[in-house]
Structure formats: C-alpha cells, structure tokens
Amino acid sequence: MKVPIIMLGSVSELQGYIDKTQLTEDLGGTLDYCHNRWLSRRTAIEGFAQKVKQTAQILQSFGTELAETELPNDVQSTSSLLATHTEKKDKMKEDIRVAVEQGDDILGSITKPVTENPEYKLNQDQLDNQTTVERLLAQLHETETAFDEFWIKHQQKLEQCLRLRNFEQDFREVKAALDIVSERLSAFSDVGNSRSHVEHILKDLANFEEKSHETVAKARMLASERDAFIQSNHYAVDSIIPKCSELHHLCDAFTTETERRRNLLNKSLELHDLLEKSMKWCDEGIYLLASQPVDKCQSQDGAESALQEIEKFLDTGAGNKIKELNKIYREYAHILNEDLKEHVQKVFQKQESMEEMFQKRQVSLKKLAAKQTRPVQPVAPRPEAFVKSPCTSPGLQRENVSSSESSALRRVNYRKAKSEMTELHQSRGGSTMDDEENLAVLRQHVMNELIETERAYVEELLCVLEGYAAEMDNPLMAHLISPELQNKKDILFGNMEEIYHFHNRIFLRELETYVEYPELVGRCFLDQMEDFQIYEKYCQNKPRSESLWRQFSDSVFFQECQRKLDHKLSLDSYLLKPVQRITKYQLLLKEMLKYSKNCEGAEDLQEALTSILGILKAVNDSMHQIAITGYDGNLNELGKLLMQGSFNVWTDHKKGHTKVKDLARFKPMQRHLFLHEKAVLFCKKREENGEGYEKAPSYSYKHSLNMAAVGITENVKGDAKKFEIWYNAREEVYIIQAPTPEVKATWVNEIRKVLTSQLQACREASQHRTLEQTQSLPLPLPASSCASPSRNHIRNTKKTEEKKADLTSLEGCGTTVAPKYPEKGKGWAKASHSLDASEENDGWSSAEEPLNSSDAEEEGGGGGGEIKLTPGKYTVVTDYDKGVSEEFTVKSGDLVQLIREGEDGLWFVKNLSSGREGWIPANNLLMLIGNSKSAQSLSSSESGTASSNLSTSSSCSDSCNVSSTSFSDIKG
C-alpha cells in the first residue's frame, strides 16, 4: 500500500490538513496536551499501582503470620508478642496511609483543570487516568478495611490471652498463699495446757487471721472475675470457671476452719477457767484449814466459829468446783487430749481430797461443838498409837526395796497410818486437834505452791521460746531484726530450750506424781539432780546474754514481740526466770523440810536441799571462774573448780625476790583464789563499772601453783584465820589469811582432800608398778615387803578421812617402813636416818627433799635421763654378793641405807637387815634398788610451828607416770 507523503513548510499548511482541535497548542491548535506531563503522570500511576499491589501482598503475608502465631503460656511472652504485633500493625497502617496519600495526589493532579475551571472537560486520556487511580484507591481502601477487621479480632484474642495468663499467674500466687495460711492454720492444733497458754494461742490466732485477711480478700476478688470473663465471651472461659470455684471453696474452707479453731480455743479457755477456779477454791480451802488456830478450836465457841467458816466456804463451791466429772468429759470431749484429760482428773482428785479434809475437819469440830462444858479428864494415848504416826515407817528400808516398791509401800503406810490416826482422834472424842494434821496441811500447801509455780515457770519459758526465740527465725519478722542481732539467738537465750524440755517433759511430770505425798518429794529432786547441771551453762552465758540485750533492748523486733504477747515486762525480765527458779527450789525445800522433820522422807529432803545448795554454789563459782582474764591455758584442764574466795596473801620465798616490791611485803596482797583439782590460781579482783552483769568484778590472773607440788601448814602462830600454802618443799611460801576461821577450815579441809587423793593415787600406781617389775625378775619380792604397807596406807587414809582425824605418818611409794602414829597433837613424825629415831616436825608431807623436788626432776629430764642417788633407805630388788668387801652381801627384800658417796663412784651402804656395811659401785647399786624410793624422801625436812602439813611431790607424780601441767609463776 502506497501512502502519500506531503511535505509541509509551515503550521498554517498543517492546519489545512488537520483540525485545530486535534492539534496541540504549540502547533497552533486547541488540544490541551503536554507529552512530558503525560509521561510523568503515567509513570506516577504505574508506580501507585505497584505500591497498591505490594501493600496488598504485605498485608496478606502479615495476616497469615498473625493467624499462624501460637499463643504463649506466660504473661511476659504474651505481653511481648502483643507489643510486637501492634508495632508491626502500626507500621503497616503507616504504609497504607502513605500509599493513599500518593493516590490522592495523583488523582488531584488529574482533576486539577476541572477544579480550576468547572467548564473544562477532560479528554479521554485524562478520564482513563482518573478511572485507573480511583480504582486503585478503592482497592487500597478495601484491603485496609479487611486488615483492620482481622487485626481487631487478632488483637482481642491476644488481649484475652494476656488477661488469661495474668489470671492464671494470680491464681497460682493466691492459691500458694492460701495453702501457706491453711498450713499455718493447721499448726493451731494445740488447745493449750493452761489459761495463759490458751489466751496466748488465741492472740496468735487473731494476729494470724488479721495478717491472712489480705490473702483471703485477694483470693475472693480474683474469684469474682469469673462473671467478667463470661460477659466478655472469653475463649478460655471453660478453664477459668473451675479455678474461680476452687478459690471460693478454699476461702470458705479457711474461714470455716479458723472459726472452728477459735471455738475450740474458746471452749478450752472456758475449761481452764473452770479448772483454775477449782484449783483456786481448793487452795483457799487449804489456806482456811491451815489458818484455823488449833488452840481456839478446843473451846465450844471456837469450834462453832470454825465450823461456820468451813460451812460458809463450802457454800462458795457451787460456782467454783467441778460437780460431775463425766459431764465435763461429755461437754469438752472434742478438746480433751490425754494431757488435758489427765489434768482434769488431777484437779478433780485434788478437789475430792480437799472436800474429804473438810468433811473430817467438820466431824471433829462438830464433836467439839457438841460436847458438854464439864471438865474432861485428859487421857494419855496408848503408846502403840504413836508408833503408827503417818510420818514414820519403821519397817521400810529404801536400800532393800526397789524405787517403785518403796514408793508404793510408803504410800500404803502413809494412808494406813493416817487412817489409824483419824480413828484415834475420833476415839478420843476429838478433845484435841493433832498437830500432825496441820503439818500435813502445810506440807500440802508447800507442795501445791511448788507444782503451781513449776507449771507457771514452764508456761513462761514456752511463752519466751515461742514469742521471741521462734520469731527470730520467722521470715515475716526478719525485716525488724537488725543485721547485728541476726544469728545471735543462741547467745541471747542460751540453753533455755534445753531447760524448758527438761522441766516440761520430765521434772513437772515427776513432781505431779508426788502431789499426794509431799513429804517424799525429796526423792524426786534427787532422781533428777544430775539434770539440774544445765543451769550452770545457762548462768555462765547470762553475762553475754545481758550484754547483747542491753545493746538491742530498744529494737523494734523486741517491742513488736512484746506487743503480740501483751507482756507488761520486757524480755530481760523473762530471761532472768531460770536464775530465779533455781534459787527458789532451796526455799521450798527448806519449807517442806520444816514441816516434815519426823517424816520418813526427811532424809531425802535434807539431801535434796544440800544438793541444790551445792548446785547453787557450783553455779556461783562458775560465774566467778568465767570472769578470769589473762590466763593463757585452758581452765577446763585444771579439773573441777572446788572453791573460790578472796584472801589476804603474804609471800616468803627462799630463792630471792624477782621484784623490788617483794623485798618488804609488810602489807598483804588482795588476792582471789580459785582452787581446782590440779592447781590453785591466784588472781587480782578488779571491780568493773556498769550495770547488771557488767557490774560484776573480773579477775586478773597473776600466777598458779601445781597441786602436785603443793603442801599446806594448817595453823600459823598468832592468827587463827591464817594458814600456809607452800610450794616445792617450802621454796615458795604463801601465807593466806581467810575472812573467818570457818572459811579457813573449809579451805584447809578441801585442800587436804585434794592432796590426800593425789597421794593415794600416786601410792597405788607406784605399788602396781613395783609389783610388775618384781614379777619380771627371777626372784620375786615377798608379798609382805611391798604390797601390804600400801594396803595399810589406803585403809588408814580412808579411816582418817571418815573420822576427820589428824594424819600421822605416810609411808613412801614402794617402801617397807610402816606408818607410825604419834600422840594426839604432836603432828606428823618423819623417818630419820636411824631405824628408831624420830623427831617432832611442823607437819607431814609426801614431798621429797629438795634434791628430789620438781626442780631436780626438770634437771633430770623428767625421769628420762640418768638417775641420781641420794642418801636414804631403799628396798633391794635382787641378790648381790660382789661388793668391795667380800663379807658384804644383800638379798632381795633387804632394807639398805645409803649413807654417803665416796670416790670412784662408790657408795657406803649399810644392810639394815644384817647390820653389815660395805662399799658398792653406783652402777651396781642402781641395779640393786631399781625404782625403789627412799623412805627419807617421803618425809619433810622442814621444821617450824607445831601444825599439820600435807603435800604431794612432783617426783611422786613422776613415779606414778603422771604428767603434770606446767604452770607459770608470775608474781603479782
């Protein structure tokens, strides 16, 4: 096909071929068209179309992601997921907003001519572009609307999931809290053993209920959210409703159980009120019987007056006593445990016993009130009637009967004798009121006081342990305890818990078995006397406890505990209770002994009183001992503390003076002495400033003496209060002045006991050692030469201790010299170098001569080196016939005397058995006498005033193979 081509030379020629309406303005036409504008608009429309398409794809992908997301199982993850999805949604919404703005801008540029000139008509191309943009915008709006609807559903699901997770978390926390309070509520199972105990439990229950109220209220509030979940059409409402129902049930159960516990405690309080009223009524009745004067009741008017008092008192029992025991059992069956039931029985028995006493007293008083006024000739009772006194049991011997049989026999005899005595009184027409009846009433009163105060004491200890000590471990109270006070419970309370368990589980129960036989209660104390030693530990800790209390007495923790317990007194008053209680026993025992002097249990009461006083003394001594400062060693290694006290002390040493102030000791030193089994300590008393236990003195350690090298001189001329303690054969002498002669006598006797026991142990060990060595030789020693004297000494020592007589002479360890007893008042005789010579000495001593003293022992290495011979008498342990003189021989068992040491290592020896003399080499002599000790070494070489000395030597301790502690000798 051929197309004509016309060449035009101008615009006017073009207009001749094409209408002006079809030509653009630059060609002289009227067509509104710009090619650049068309290109830019077309590009914008295509870009907007691509943007709409991408946005739709992104929204579709995001929607798929949201739909496929699994819901988390915890609050944190759910919150994080909701935040993440919301952030992505917001970003998608921002992208849609930008795309819509872009489309609106394109559409505005297309319709701009019409906007400026309403008569303007868009050409077809512009209309097509407008339609395209409007279609893209509509598509974008539809996508956004669909996404918004999906997001609302997704967001609601996430929010419901988050709410569910919060509910589940709160449910777990509340349920755990309810379980805890329910468990603590179950701990309130005790119905109390006294009124004060029940009141204490009720206060604790009220405080517990107040603290748990917040937990219960929170649980009920959480359970009430069930309706809100149902109304909101929650997707997990099926799992929420059971949990809410469970919370309602737990709260109701807790409230019901709390109320039940409170009712039980109120019932227990009611029962204890009744029991206390009955006990108080019985005590008042016993007081009434004891307070009625016997002499005034002998007259008719006096008897009638006393009878009226009794009848008036019995009338008051209607509202105070237990009427029917079975009714009590039925009414309080749900709170009666074994202990409480036993307590009810004892109170009822006490009430019956008291009423029986009143009935008997009424019978006697009625006879006195009804008798005629004519004079009555008094009739002496039959002699056999007094044999059957309720306080004696001649046929009962505790040593031949077991404790249970003895107790049963005593009770039978007591009841039988009391019945016979009542019959005797009635047979005598009630003319006299026997004093024994009043004594029995007084004994019963003391017994009641002992048991009642013991119960109160146990309750107070329990109150302190539960209200203070246990609270220190309570996490809910931890914020009130200062860091310095934490982990100090053992210091503050000591072994109070151990004391409580002893009294609650053992001693109180044992006491209650003697309630009807108060005169026999001494045996109860004696059986448990060893357990009372626990008070020594408590008292030793008391200064530390009080010091700690003084630092933290203003602590909020203690104030809160005191408020809960409703105590008027602070904790320190209750920490003093054990100290007060141990001192109270001796007062009660004295009272019981005063009213039981003719009873069969009087000896046990006296022994129990002595033992309690001994414990108090031991406690007091230990309180002083722990105040010793400056002692480097362990005081426990010195043995038991026997005595302690303050004295005036003068010193007199042979070895010279280590300090100038010792040159002229005209004024005495003030020293506090502590006598232990192995040493005596000299301390200086220093008064301390402060309050309470801090005001107690301390004792600065100065020096000590080993009891293995100590001797005593009992009497010093010119002063009956002085005695001497000397050391190492009087190389060191300490003159001790006691406050009174009685104190001096006590100390001297105690020191004598210590030295005697040490010497006896030394002799027995030495004898045993000698026998072993003798049996190992070919020719054994005769039994009479070694064993018999030691046995004689032991027997004589025991006899001397029993009779408290002055000792006379003590034989040496392993020697054959028999003891010689001087005349009374002569003191102790010492063995001289001759067989029959003796001279008066200032006392007796087992200490060796200075050559064999502890100083010599130290030089010899404690017996491990070369043995040094000293003059004296020895026993030969083997035969010898090789002397320098052929006629001089000795046999095993002979007694020889070492007279002097010659040259070349020879000793001049006399055979006391044959009378012959001769020279023997020192080496052979050592083999002959073996470990035999010199008889002379066992006598003192000192002389002085006529008095008694006693000592054990360090060498004697060495022979017994006893190692002694090294003591410093620092002069003060």
PDB file of C-alpha atoms in Angstrom, residues 397-522:
ATOM      1  CA  GLN A 397      14.156 -49.575 154.273  1.00  0.00           C
ATOM      2  CA  ARG A 398      14.895 -47.880 150.960  1.00  0.00           C
ATOM      3  CA  GLU A 399      18.146 -49.758 150.455  1.00  0.00           C
ATOM      4  CA  ASN A 400      16.453 -53.161 150.314  1.00  0.00           C
ATOM      5  CA  VAL A 401      13.498 -52.248 148.093  1.00  0.00           C
ATOM      6  CA  SER A 402      13.280 -51.000 144.519  1.00  0.00           C
ATOM      7  CA  SER A 403      12.230 -47.419 143.953  1.00  0.00           C
ATOM      8  CA  SER A 404       8.756 -48.333 142.677  1.00  0.00           C
ATOM      9  CA  GLU A 405       8.140 -50.800 145.530  1.00  0.00           C
ATOM     10  CA  SER A 406       9.481 -48.315 148.040  1.00  0.00           C
ATOM     11  CA  SER A 407       7.135 -45.618 146.745  1.00  0.00           C
ATOM     12  CA  ALA A 408       4.164 -47.970 146.869  1.00  0.00           C
ATOM     13  CA  LEU A 409       4.989 -49.088 150.414  1.00  0.00           C
ATOM     14  CA  ARG A 410       5.397 -45.521 151.570  1.00  0.00           C
ATOM     15  CA  ARG A 411       2.025 -44.560 150.139  1.00  0.00           C
ATOM     16  CA  VAL A 412       0.300 -47.577 151.727  1.00  0.00           C
ATOM     17  CA  ASN A 413       1.916 -46.883 155.098  1.00  0.00           C
ATOM     18  CA  TYR A 414       1.046 -43.203 154.823  1.00  0.00           C
ATOM     19  CA  ARG A 415      -2.626 -43.865 154.103  1.00  0.00           C
ATOM     20  CA  LYS A 416      -2.887 -46.636 156.723  1.00  0.00           C
ATOM     21  CA  ALA A 417      -1.218 -44.555 159.402  1.00  0.00           C
ATOM     22  CA  LYS A 418      -3.334 -41.535 158.537  1.00  0.00           C
ATOM     23  CA  SER A 419      -6.495 -43.641 158.770  1.00  0.00           C
ATOM     24  CA  GLU A 420      -5.438 -45.070 162.119  1.00  0.00           C
ATOM     25  CA  MET A 421      -4.600 -41.621 163.416  1.00  0.00           C
ATOM     26  CA  THR A 422      -8.056 -40.401 162.362  1.00  0.00           C
ATOM     27  CA  GLU A 423      -9.644 -43.307 164.217  1.00  0.00           C
ATOM     28  CA  LEU A 424      -7.541 -42.477 167.254  1.00  0.00           C
ATOM     29  CA  HIS A 425      -8.725 -38.874 167.157  1.00  0.00           C
ATOM     30  CA  GLN A 426     -12.322 -39.970 166.906  1.00  0.00           C
ATOM     31  CA  SER A 427     -11.861 -42.484 169.728  1.00  0.00           C
ATOM     32  CA  ARG A 428     -10.551 -39.686 171.885  1.00  0.00           C
ATOM     33  CA  GLY A 429     -13.749 -37.783 171.275  1.00  0.00           C
ATOM     34  CA  GLY A 430     -11.994 -35.066 169.324  1.00  0.00           C
ATOM     35  CA  SER A 431     -10.722 -33.486 172.505  1.00  0.00           C
ATOM     36  CA  THR A 432      -7.530 -32.302 170.814  1.00  0.00           C
ATOM     37  CA  MET A 433      -6.646 -31.351 167.247  1.00  0.00           C
ATOM     38  CA  ASP A 434      -3.474 -33.219 166.353  1.00  0.00           C
ATOM     39  CA  ASP A 435      -0.616 -31.010 165.181  1.00  0.00           C
ATOM     40  CA  GLU A 436       0.270 -33.604 162.578  1.00  0.00           C
ATOM     41  CA  GLU A 437      -2.904 -32.816 160.679  1.00  0.00           C
ATOM     42  CA  ASN A 438      -1.877 -29.176 160.472  1.00  0.00           C
ATOM     43  CA  LEU A 439       1.624 -30.167 159.388  1.00  0.00           C
ATOM     44  CA  ALA A 440       0.133 -32.336 156.663  1.00  0.00           C
ATOM     45  CA  VAL A 441      -1.959 -29.386 155.501  1.00  0.00           C
ATOM     46  CA  LEU A 442       1.106 -27.155 155.471  1.00  0.00           C
ATOM     47  CA  ARG A 443       3.102 -29.764 153.560  1.00  0.00           C
ATOM     48  CA  GLN A 444       0.308 -30.000 151.033  1.00  0.00           C
ATOM     49  CA  HIS A 445       0.265 -26.234 150.723  1.00  0.00           C
ATOM     50  CA  VAL A 446       4.027 -26.140 150.024  1.00  0.00           C
ATOM     51  CA  MET A 447       3.598 -28.964 147.505  1.00  0.00           C
ATOM     52  CA  ASN A 448       0.784 -27.118 145.754  1.00  0.00           C
ATOM     53  CA  GLU A 449       2.888 -23.988 145.591  1.00  0.00           C
ATOM     54  CA  LEU A 450       5.813 -25.997 144.185  1.00  0.00           C
ATOM     55  CA  ILE A 451       3.693 -27.583 141.447  1.00  0.00           C
ATOM     56  CA  GLU A 452       1.729 -24.450 140.567  1.00  0.00           C
ATOM     57  CA  THR A 453       4.840 -22.293 140.348  1.00  0.00           C
ATOM     58  CA  GLU A 454       6.515 -25.044 138.322  1.00  0.00           C
ATOM     59  CA  ARG A 455       3.625 -25.016 135.848  1.00  0.00           C
ATOM     60  CA  ALA A 456       3.739 -21.236 135.632  1.00  0.00           C
ATOM     61  CA  TYR A 457       7.510 -21.408 135.113  1.00  0.00           C
ATOM     62  CA  VAL A 458       7.133 -23.908 132.253  1.00  0.00           C
ATOM     63  CA  GLU A 459       4.462 -21.717 130.651  1.00  0.00           C
ATOM     64  CA  GLU A 460       6.669 -18.639 130.889  1.00  0.00           C
ATOM     65  CA  LEU A 461       9.589 -20.484 129.272  1.00  0.00           C
ATOM     66  CA  LEU A 462       7.305 -21.674 126.463  1.00  0.00           C
ATOM     67  CA  CYS A 463       5.983 -18.157 126.012  1.00  0.00           C
ATOM     68  CA  VAL A 464       9.518 -16.770 125.629  1.00  0.00           C
ATOM     69  CA  LEU A 465      10.623 -19.522 123.260  1.00  0.00           C
ATOM     70  CA  GLU A 466       7.564 -19.186 121.018  1.00  0.00           C
ATOM     71  CA  GLY A 467       7.061 -15.439 121.299  1.00  0.00           C
ATOM     72  CA  TYR A 468      10.692 -14.335 120.977  1.00  0.00           C
ATOM     73  CA  ALA A 469      13.146 -17.116 120.036  1.00  0.00           C
ATOM     74  CA  ALA A 470      10.972 -18.673 117.330  1.00  0.00           C
ATOM     75  CA  GLU A 471      10.093 -15.262 115.917  1.00  0.00           C
ATOM     76  CA  MET A 472      13.794 -14.602 115.265  1.00  0.00           C
ATOM     77  CA  ASP A 473      13.581 -17.360 112.613  1.00  0.00           C
ATOM     78  CA  ASN A 474      10.266 -16.115 111.207  1.00  0.00           C
ATOM     79  CA  PRO A 475      10.778 -14.674 107.683  1.00  0.00           C
ATOM     80  CA  LEU A 476       7.866 -12.293 108.215  1.00  0.00           C
ATOM     81  CA  MET A 477       9.730 -10.691 111.136  1.00  0.00           C
ATOM     82  CA  ALA A 478      13.166 -10.664 109.509  1.00  0.00           C
ATOM     83  CA  HIS A 479      12.848  -7.039 108.401  1.00  0.00           C
ATOM     84  CA  LEU A 480      12.509  -5.937 112.036  1.00  0.00           C
ATOM     85  CA  ILE A 481      15.766  -7.605 113.142  1.00  0.00           C
ATOM     86  CA  SER A 482      18.918  -5.558 112.769  1.00  0.00           C
ATOM     87  CA  PRO A 483      21.832  -7.277 110.992  1.00  0.00           C
ATOM     88  CA  GLU A 484      23.941  -7.194 114.172  1.00  0.00           C
ATOM     89  CA  LEU A 485      21.263  -9.170 116.038  1.00  0.00           C
ATOM     90  CA  GLN A 486      20.820 -11.866 113.413  1.00  0.00           C
ATOM     91  CA  ASN A 487      22.243 -15.311 114.228  1.00  0.00           C
ATOM     92  CA  LYS A 488      22.602 -14.279 117.893  1.00  0.00           C
ATOM     93  CA  LYS A 489      19.674 -16.342 119.206  1.00  0.00           C
ATOM     94  CA  ASP A 490      21.941 -18.842 120.987  1.00  0.00           C
ATOM     95  CA  ILE A 491      23.714 -16.022 122.804  1.00  0.00           C
ATOM     96  CA  LEU A 492      20.512 -14.249 123.824  1.00  0.00           C
ATOM     97  CA  PHE A 493      18.580 -17.297 125.039  1.00  0.00           C
ATOM     98  CA  GLY A 494      21.417 -19.665 125.928  1.00  0.00           C
ATOM     99  CA  ASN A 495      20.170 -23.204 126.565  1.00  0.00           C
ATOM    100  CA  MET A 496      16.689 -22.082 127.647  1.00  0.00           C
ATOM    101  CA  GLU A 497      15.108 -24.565 125.249  1.00  0.00           C
ATOM    102  CA  GLU A 498      17.005 -27.418 126.933  1.00  0.00           C
ATOM    103  CA  ILE A 499      15.814 -26.186 130.345  1.00  0.00           C
ATOM    104  CA  TYR A 500      12.214 -25.990 129.085  1.00  0.00           C
ATOM    105  CA  HIS A 501      12.232 -29.542 127.725  1.00  0.00           C
ATOM    106  CA  PHE A 502      13.680 -30.889 130.978  1.00  0.00           C
ATOM    107  CA  HIS A 503      11.017 -29.228 133.125  1.00  0.00           C
ATOM    108  CA  ASN A 504       8.092 -29.802 130.763  1.00  0.00           C
ATOM    109  CA  ARG A 505       8.796 -33.406 129.810  1.00  0.00           C
ATOM    110  CA  ILE A 506      10.452 -34.754 132.949  1.00  0.00           C
ATOM    111  CA  PHE A 507      10.544 -32.734 136.140  1.00  0.00           C
ATOM    112  CA  LEU A 508       6.990 -31.340 136.176  1.00  0.00           C
ATOM    113  CA  ARG A 509       5.516 -34.751 135.463  1.00  0.00           C
ATOM    114  CA  GLU A 510       7.627 -36.328 138.182  1.00  0.00           C
ATOM    115  CA  LEU A 511       6.570 -33.646 140.657  1.00  0.00           C
ATOM    116  CA  GLU A 512       2.913 -34.262 139.920  1.00  0.00           C
ATOM    117  CA  THR A 513       3.289 -37.935 140.915  1.00  0.00           C
ATOM    118  CA  TYR A 514       4.158 -36.771 144.450  1.00  0.00           C
ATOM    119  CA  VAL A 515       1.195 -34.418 144.837  1.00  0.00           C
ATOM    120  CA  GLU A 516      -0.437 -36.678 147.427  1.00  0.00           C
ATOM    121  CA  TYR A 517       2.827 -37.470 149.220  1.00  0.00           C
ATOM    122  CA  PRO A 518       4.635 -34.141 149.583  1.00  0.00           C
ATOM    123  CA  GLU A 519       6.969 -35.370 152.326  1.00  0.00           C
ATOM    124  CA  LEU A 520       8.550 -37.767 149.789  1.00  0.00           C
ATOM    125  CA  VAL A 521       9.257 -35.129 147.122  1.00  0.00           C
ATOM    126  CA  GLY A 522      12.941 -35.050 148.075  1.00  0.00           C
TER     127      GLY A 522
END
